[in-house]
Every structure is written in structure tokens, then in C-alpha cells.
Amino acid sequence: MSKEQQRELERLRELRAKEERTREENEELERLRAKHAAYMQATADMKAQLRRESMEELVVKSEDQDKMIQDYMEFMRRITKKPFDEVPETENGMTKLSFPSLADASLFFQEQSEKNRRFIVVDADTQTVMAYSNGKDGKLYHGDGREFQKGDVLTPSGISHEDFKIPEPDSITPKPR
């Protein structure tokens, strides 16, 4: 037998041994998965719960909820780079939207204002206005009437959403900072 044939036979033995180890490891993996399936599911559920709890929840009042919800779902797919099929809840004309951060929420609502969508953004905890768009000038405004600038983040204004009326473009007089 030539040296090359001897090397090939040795390599064949090595590969068979490796194949056997891989088969044994796969069997062990399946056995452990079956044994600890409940724990693995609980861990996945806990991670999902933590993600939900770390989300920023806002409420939006809009005359065109359906388009905004559709845009929201597409926005979430875009920023998370994952499938997003959770349709937000709408109750009494107010839709709950959750974002990974207030910066993401700010970006989403700026995009909506550029589409001339008319809406009010409400802080879910304080029920105060955070921002609004009059649906006519393509701009987003803070609750106090100041125009939203690049880099601004949504903040509660202290103005109850129940008392708030969206000002028309010609009647906007921002309050000084």
C-alpha cells in the first residue's frame, strides 16, 4: 500500500470518528432539549416579557388610525429588522404604540408629520400631550407649540390631552423655553 493510500485511510478513520462524535452530540442535544423544554420556553417567555417592559408606550389620537398603524408596523419591522405583526390596540379613538426608545418614537412621529398626518401623541403614564401634527404643514410640534427640531425627543408637556386642541398653522405661537 502506498503512503498516499495510507494517509487517505487514516483520514477516513478520523472522519468516521468525528461523524460518530457528532451523531452522539446531536443525540445528547435532543435529549437535553426534551428534558429541559419547559425551562427553555420559560426563558424565551421571560426575555419577551422583558423586551415588552423596556418598551416606551405612547398613545396616539389620529383621524387616520389605519394608515398610522400600517406605517407603525412597517417602521417597527424596519428598525428591529424582525417580523412585526402585532397590531396595536385602539380604544376610544386612541391607539397604543410601543417603541424601543423615545428617540425611535420621535423619529416615527416626525415621519408621520412629514406625510401631513394629523395626530396628537400622548404620554401613556401622565396622559399629557407630548407632540402633535396639524396635518397641513408637514411639521411636528412639542405639546407647548415649539417646532420639533432634529435631535429633539418627545417629552410630556403637562397639558392634558383631554383639554388639548390641535392649533391650525396660522395660530401657532410657541412658548419660550
Coordinates of N, CA and C in Angstrom, one line a residue:
M1 N 0.9 -1.2 0.0 CA 0.0 0.0 0.0 C 0.9 1.2 0.0
S2 N 0.5 2.2 -0.8 CA 1.3 3.4 -0.9 C 1.1 4.3 0.3
K3 N 2.0 5.3 0.4 CA 1.9 6.2 1.6 C 0.7 7.1 1.4
E4 N 0.3 7.5 0.2 CA -0.9 8.3 -0.1 C -2.1 7.5 0.3
Q5 N -2.2 6.2 0.0 CA -3.3 5.4 0.4 C -3.4 5.3 1.9
Q6 N -2.3 5.1 2.5 CA -2.3 5.0 4.0 C -2.8 6.3 4.6
R7 N -2.4 7.5 4.1 CA -2.9 8.8 4.6 C -4.4 8.9 4.4
E8 N -4.9 8.5 3.2 CA -6.3 8.6 3.0 C -7.1 7.7 3.9
L9 N -6.6 6.4 4.1 CA -7.3 5.5 5.1 C -7.3 6.1 6.5
E10 N -6.2 6.7 6.9 CA -6.1 7.3 8.2 C -7.1 8.5 8.3
R11 N -7.2 9.3 7.3 CA -8.1 10.4 7.2 C -9.5 9.9 7.3
L12 N -9.8 8.8 6.6 CA -11.2 8.2 6.6 C -11.5 7.8 8.0
R13 N -10.6 7.2 8.7 CA -10.8 6.8 10.1 C -11.1 8.0 11.0
E14 N -10.4 9.1 10.8 CA -10.6 10.3 11.6 C -12.0 10.9 11.3
L15 N -12.3 10.9 10.0 CA -13.7 11.5 9.7 C -14.8 10.6 10.2
R16 N -14.6 9.3 10.2 CA -15.7 8.4 10.8 C -15.8 8.6 12.3
A17 N -14.7 8.8 12.9 CA -14.7 9.0 14.4 C -15.4 10.4 14.7
K18 N -15.1 11.4 13.9 CA -15.7 12.7 14.0 C -17.2 12.6 13.8
E19 N -17.6 11.9 12.7 CA -19.0 11.7 12.4 C -19.7 11.0 13.6
E20 N -19.1 10.0 14.2 CA -19.7 9.3 15.3 C -19.9 10.3 16.5
R21 N -18.8 11.1 16.8 CA -18.9 12.1 17.9 C -20.1 13.1 17.6
T22 N -20.2 13.5 16.4 CA -21.2 14.5 16.0 C -22.6 13.9 16.2
R23 N -22.7 12.6 15.8 CA -24.0 11.9 16.0 C -24.3 11.8 17.5
E24 N -23.4 11.4 18.3 CA -23.6 11.3 19.8 C -23.9 12.7 20.4
E25 N -23.2 13.7 19.9 CA -23.5 15.1 20.5 C -24.9 15.5 20.1
N26 N -25.4 15.2 18.8 CA -26.7 15.6 18.4 C -27.8 14.8 19.2
E27 N -27.5 13.5 19.5 CA -28.4 12.8 20.3 C -28.5 13.4 21.7
E28 N -27.4 13.7 22.3 CA -27.4 14.4 23.6 C -28.1 15.7 23.6
L29 N -27.9 16.5 22.5 CA -28.6 17.8 22.4 C -30.1 17.5 22.4
E30 N -30.6 16.6 21.6 CA -32.0 16.3 21.6 C -32.6 15.9 22.9
R31 N -31.8 15.0 23.6 CA -32.2 14.5 24.9 C -32.3 15.7 25.9
L32 N -31.3 16.6 25.9 CA -31.3 17.7 26.8 C -32.4 18.7 26.5
R33 N -32.7 18.9 25.2 CA -33.8 19.8 24.8 C -35.1 19.3 25.3
A34 N -35.3 18.0 25.1 CA -36.6 17.3 25.5 C -36.7 17.4 27.1
K35 N -35.6 17.2 27.8 CA -35.6 17.2 29.2 C -35.9 18.6 29.8
H36 N -35.4 19.6 29.1 CA -35.5 21.0 29.6 C -36.3 21.9 28.8
A37 N -37.2 21.3 28.0 CA -38.1 22.1 27.1 C -38.9 23.2 27.9
A38 N -39.4 22.8 29.0 CA -40.2 23.8 29.8 C -39.4 25.0 30.2
Y39 N -38.1 24.7 30.7 CA -37.2 25.8 31.1 C -36.9 26.7 29.9
M40 N -36.6 26.1 28.8 CA -36.2 26.9 27.6 C -37.3 27.8 27.2
Q41 N -38.6 27.3 27.2 CA -39.7 28.1 26.8 C -39.9 29.2 27.8
A42 N -39.8 28.9 29.1 CA -39.9 29.9 30.2 C -38.9 31.0 30.0
T43 N -37.7 30.6 29.6 CA -36.6 31.6 29.4 C -37.0 32.5 28.2
A44 N -37.5 31.9 27.1 CA -37.9 32.7 26.0 C -39.0 33.6 26.3
D45 N -40.0 33.1 27.1 CA -41.1 33.9 27.5 C -40.7 35.1 28.4
M46 N -39.7 34.8 29.3 CA -39.2 35.9 30.2 C -38.5 37.0 29.4
K47 N -37.7 36.5 28.4 CA -37.0 37.5 27.5 C -38.0 38.4 26.8
A48 N -39.0 37.8 26.3 CA -40.1 38.5 25.5 C -40.7 39.5 26.5
Q49 N -41.0 39.1 27.7 CA -41.7 40.0 28.7 C -40.7 41.1 29.0
L50 N -39.5 40.9 29.2 CA -38.5 42.0 29.5 C -38.4 42.9 28.3
R51 N -38.5 42.4 27.1 CA -38.5 43.3 25.9 C -39.7 44.2 26.0
R52 N -40.9 43.6 26.3 CA -42.1 44.4 26.3 C -42.1 45.5 27.4
E53 N -41.5 45.1 28.6 CA -41.5 46.0 29.7 C -40.5 47.2 29.4
S54 N -39.5 47.0 28.6 CA -38.5 48.0 28.4 C -38.9 48.9 27.2
M55 N -40.1 48.7 26.6 CA -40.5 49.5 25.5 C -41.2 50.8 26.1
E56 N -41.1 51.8 25.3 CA -41.7 53.1 25.6 C -43.1 53.0 25.0
E57 N -44.1 53.2 25.9 CA -45.5 53.1 25.4 C -46.1 54.5 25.4
L58 N -46.6 54.8 24.2 CA -47.3 56.1 23.9 C -48.7 55.8 23.4
V59 N -49.5 56.8 23.4 CA -50.8 56.7 22.9 C -51.0 57.8 21.8
V60 N -51.6 57.5 20.7 CA -51.8 58.5 19.7 C -53.3 58.6 19.3
K61 N -53.7 59.8 19.2 CA -55.1 60.1 18.6 C -54.9 60.7 17.2
S62 N -55.6 60.0 16.3 CA -55.4 60.4 14.9 C -56.7 60.2 14.2
E63 N -57.0 61.1 13.2 CA -58.2 60.9 12.4 C -58.0 59.8 11.4
D64 N -56.7 59.3 11.2 CA -56.4 58.3 10.2 C -55.6 57.2 10.9
Q65 N -56.2 56.5 11.9 CA -55.5 55.5 12.6 C -55.0 54.3 11.7
D66 N -55.8 53.9 10.8 CA -55.4 52.7 10.0 C -54.1 52.9 9.2
K67 N -53.9 54.1 8.6 CA -52.7 54.4 7.9 C -51.5 54.5 8.9
M68 N -51.8 55.1 10.0 CA -50.7 55.2 11.0 C -50.3 53.9 11.6
I69 N -51.3 53.0 11.8 CA -51.0 51.6 12.3 C -50.2 50.9 11.3
Q70 N -50.6 51.0 10.0 CA -49.8 50.3 8.9 C -48.4 50.8 8.9
D71 N -48.2 52.1 9.0 CA -46.9 52.7 8.9 C -46.1 52.3 10.2
Y72 N -46.8 52.2 11.3 CA -46.1 51.8 12.6 C -45.5 50.4 12.4
M73 N -46.3 49.5 11.9 CA -45.9 48.1 11.8 C -44.7 48.0 10.8
E74 N -44.7 48.8 9.8 CA -43.6 48.8 8.8 C -42.4 49.4 9.5
F75 N -42.6 50.5 10.2 CA -41.5 51.2 10.9 C -40.8 50.2 11.9
M76 N -41.6 49.5 12.7 CA -41.0 48.5 13.6 C -40.3 47.4 12.9
R77 N -40.8 46.9 11.8 CA -40.1 45.9 11.0 C -38.7 46.5 10.6
R78 N -38.7 47.7 10.2 CA -37.5 48.4 9.6 C -36.5 48.6 10.7
I79 N -36.9 49.1 11.9 CA -35.9 49.4 12.9 C -35.4 48.1 13.7
T80 N -36.3 47.1 13.8 CA -35.9 45.9 14.6 C -35.4 44.9 13.7
K81 N -35.6 45.1 12.4 CA -35.1 44.1 11.4 C -35.6 42.7 11.7
K82 N -36.9 42.6 12.2 CA -37.5 41.4 12.5 C -39.0 41.5 12.0
P83 N -39.6 40.3 11.8 CA -41.1 40.4 11.5 C -41.8 41.1 12.6
F84 N -42.8 41.9 12.3 CA -43.6 42.6 13.3 C -45.0 42.5 12.9
D85 N -45.8 41.7 13.6 CA -47.2 41.5 13.2 C -48.2 41.8 14.3
E86 N -47.7 42.4 15.4 CA -48.6 42.8 16.5 C -49.4 44.0 16.1
V87 N -50.7 43.9 15.9 CA -51.5 45.1 15.6 C -51.8 45.8 16.9
P88 N -51.4 47.1 16.9 CA -51.7 47.9 18.2 C -53.2 47.9 18.5
E89 N -53.4 48.0 19.8 CA -54.8 48.2 20.4 C -55.3 49.6 20.2
T90 N -56.5 49.7 19.7 CA -57.2 51.0 19.6 C -58.4 51.0 20.5
E91 N -58.5 52.0 21.4 CA -59.7 52.0 22.3 C -60.1 53.5 22.4
N92 N -61.4 53.8 22.2 CA -61.9 55.1 22.3 C -61.1 56.1 21.4
G93 N -60.7 55.7 20.2 CA -60.0 56.6 19.3 C -58.6 56.8 19.6
M94 N -58.0 56.0 20.6 CA -56.6 56.2 21.0 C -55.9 54.9 20.8
T95 N -54.8 54.9 20.1 CA -54.0 53.7 19.7 C -52.7 53.7 20.6
K96 N -52.5 52.5 21.2 CA -51.3 52.3 22.0 C -50.2 51.9 21.1
L97 N -49.1 52.6 21.1 CA -47.9 52.2 20.3 C -46.7 52.1 21.2
S98 N -45.9 51.0 21.0 CA -44.7 50.8 21.8 C -43.5 50.9 21.0
F99 N -42.4 51.6 21.5 CA -41.2 51.8 20.8 C -40.0 51.3 21.6
P100 N -38.9 50.9 21.0 CA -37.7 50.5 21.8 C -37.2 51.7 22.6
S101 N -37.4 53.0 22.1 CA -36.9 54.1 22.8 C -37.7 55.4 22.4
L102 N -37.6 56.4 23.2 CA -38.2 57.7 22.8 C -37.7 58.3 21.5
A103 N -36.4 58.0 21.3 CA -35.8 58.5 20.1 C -36.4 57.9 18.9
D104 N -36.7 56.6 18.9 CA -37.4 55.9 17.9 C -38.8 56.4 17.7
A105 N -39.5 56.6 18.8 CA -40.8 57.2 18.7 C -40.8 58.6 18.1
S106 N -39.8 59.4 18.5 CA -39.7 60.7 17.9 C -39.5 60.7 16.4
L107 N -38.6 59.8 16.0 CA -38.4 59.6 14.5 C -39.7 59.2 13.8
F108 N -40.4 58.2 14.4 CA -41.6 57.7 13.7 C -42.6 58.9 13.6
F109 N -42.8 59.7 14.6 CA -43.8 60.7 14.6 C -43.4 61.9 13.7
Q110 N -42.1 62.1 13.6 CA -41.6 63.1 12.6 C -41.9 62.6 11.2
E111 N -41.7 61.4 10.9 CA -42.0 60.8 9.6 C -43.5 61.0 9.3
Q112 N -44.3 60.7 10.3 CA -45.8 60.8 10.1 C -46.2 62.3 9.9
S113 N -45.6 63.2 10.6 CA -45.9 64.6 10.3 C -45.5 65.1 8.9
E114 N -44.4 64.5 8.4 CA -44.0 64.8 7.0 C -45.0 64.3 6.0
K115 N -45.8 63.3 6.4 CA -46.8 62.8 5.5 C -48.1 63.6 5.6
N116 N -48.0 64.7 6.4 CA -49.2 65.5 6.7 C -50.3 64.8 7.4
R117 N -50.0 63.9 8.3 CA -50.9 63.2 9.1 C -51.2 64.1 10.3
R118 N -52.5 64.2 10.7 CA -53.0 65.0 11.8 C -53.1 64.1 13.0
F119 N -52.4 64.4 14.1 CA -52.4 63.5 15.3 C -51.9 64.2 16.5
I120 N -52.2 63.6 17.7 CA -51.7 64.0 19.0 C -51.0 62.8 19.6
V121 N -49.8 63.0 20.1 CA -49.0 62.0 20.8 C -49.2 62.2 22.3
V122 N -49.6 61.2 23.0 CA -49.9 61.3 24.5 C -49.1 60.4 25.3
D123 N -48.5 60.9 26.4 CA -47.7 60.0 27.2 C -48.7 59.1 27.9
A124 N -48.4 57.8 27.8 CA -49.4 56.8 28.4 C -49.5 56.9 29.9
D125 N -48.4 57.2 30.6 CA -48.5 57.3 32.0 C -49.1 58.6 32.6
T126 N -48.8 59.7 32.0 CA -49.3 61.0 32.6 C -50.5 61.5 31.8
Q127 N -50.8 60.9 30.7 CA -52.0 61.3 29.8 C -51.8 62.8 29.4
T128 N -50.6 63.3 29.3 CA -50.4 64.6 28.8 C -49.8 64.6 27.4
V129 N -50.0 65.7 26.7 CA -49.6 65.8 25.3 C -48.1 65.9 25.2
M130 N -47.5 65.1 24.3 CA -46.0 65.1 24.1 C -45.7 65.8 22.8
A131 N -46.6 65.7 21.8 CA -46.3 66.3 20.5 C -47.6 66.2 19.7
Y132 N -47.6 67.0 18.6 CA -48.8 66.9 17.7 C -48.3 67.4 16.3
S133 N -49.2 67.0 15.3 CA -49.0 67.5 14.0 C -50.4 68.0 13.5
N134 N -50.4 69.2 12.9 CA -51.7 69.7 12.4 C -52.1 69.1 11.1
G135 N -51.3 68.3 10.5 CA -51.6 67.6 9.2 C -51.6 68.5 8.0
K136 N -51.0 69.7 8.1 CA -51.1 70.6 7.0 C -49.7 71.1 6.6
D137 N -48.8 71.3 7.5 CA -47.5 71.9 7.2 C -46.3 71.0 7.2
G138 N -46.6 69.7 7.5 CA -45.5 68.7 7.5 C -44.6 68.7 8.6
K139 N -45.0 69.4 9.7 CA -44.1 69.6 10.9 C -44.7 68.9 12.1
L140 N -43.8 68.6 13.0 CA -44.1 68.0 14.3 C -43.8 69.1 15.3
Y141 N -44.7 69.2 16.3 CA -44.6 70.3 17.3 C -44.6 69.6 18.7
H142 N -43.9 70.2 19.6 CA -44.0 69.8 21.0 C -45.3 70.2 21.5
G143 N -45.8 69.7 22.7 CA -47.1 70.0 23.2 C -47.3 71.5 23.5
D144 N -46.2 72.2 23.8 CA -46.3 73.6 24.0 C -46.2 74.5 22.8
G145 N -46.2 73.9 21.6 CA -46.2 74.7 20.4 C -44.9 74.9 19.7
R146 N -43.7 74.6 20.4 CA -42.4 74.7 19.8 C -42.3 73.7 18.7
E147 N -41.7 74.1 17.6 CA -41.5 73.2 16.5 C -40.4 72.2 16.9
F148 N -40.6 71.0 16.5 CA -39.7 69.9 16.8 C -38.5 70.0 15.9
Q149 N -37.3 70.0 16.5 CA -36.1 70.1 15.8 C -35.4 68.7 15.7
K150 N -34.5 68.5 14.7 CA -33.8 67.3 14.6 C -33.0 67.1 15.9
G151 N -33.1 65.9 16.5 CA -32.4 65.6 17.7 C -33.3 65.7 19.0
D152 N -34.5 66.4 18.8 CA -35.4 66.6 19.9 C -36.0 65.2 20.2
V153 N -36.4 65.0 21.5 CA -37.1 63.8 21.9 C -38.4 64.2 22.6
L154 N -39.4 63.3 22.4 CA -40.7 63.5 23.0 C -40.6 63.6 24.5
T155 N -41.3 64.6 25.0 CA -41.4 64.8 26.5 C -42.8 65.2 26.8
P156 N -43.3 64.8 28.0 CA -44.6 65.2 28.4 C -44.7 66.8 28.6
S157 N -45.8 67.4 28.2 CA -45.9 68.8 28.3 C -46.6 69.3 29.5
G158 N -47.3 68.4 30.2 CA -48.1 68.9 31.3 C -49.5 69.3 30.9
I159 N -49.8 69.3 29.6 CA -51.1 69.7 29.1 C -51.9 68.4 28.9
S160 N -53.0 68.3 29.6 CA -53.9 67.1 29.4 C -54.4 67.0 28.0
H161 N -54.4 65.8 27.5 CA -54.8 65.5 26.1 C -56.3 65.8 26.0
E162 N -57.0 65.7 27.1 CA -58.5 66.0 27.0 C -58.8 67.4 26.8
D163 N -57.9 68.3 27.2 CA -58.1 69.8 27.1 C -57.4 70.3 25.8
F164 N -56.7 69.5 25.1 CA -55.9 69.9 24.0 C -56.6 69.9 22.7
K165 N -56.5 71.0 22.0 CA -57.0 71.2 20.6 C -55.8 71.5 19.7
I166 N -55.7 70.8 18.6 CA -54.5 71.0 17.7 C -54.7 72.4 17.1
P167 N -53.7 73.2 17.3 CA -53.7 74.6 16.6 C -53.6 74.5 15.1
E168 N -54.2 75.4 14.4 CA -54.1 75.4 13.0 C -52.7 76.2 12.7
P169 N -52.1 75.9 11.5 CA -50.8 76.5 11.2 C -50.7 78.0 11.5
D170 N -51.7 78.8 11.2 CA -51.5 80.2 11.3 C -51.7 80.7 12.8
S171 N -52.2 79.8 13.6 CA -52.4 80.3 15.0 C -51.4 79.7 16.0
I172 N -50.3 79.1 15.5 CA -49.3 78.6 16.4 C -48.4 79.7 16.9
T173 N -48.3 79.8 18.2 CA -47.4 80.8 18.8 C -46.6 80.0 19.9
P174 N -45.4 79.6 19.6 CA -44.7 78.8 20.5 C -44.3 79.6 21.8
K175 N -44.4 78.9 22.9 CA -44.0 79.5 24.2 C -42.5 79.5 24.3
P176 N -41.9 80.5 24.9 CA -40.4 80.5 25.0 C -40.0 79.3 25.9
R177 N -38.7 78.8 25.7 CA -38.2 77.7 26.5 C -37.9 78.1 27.9

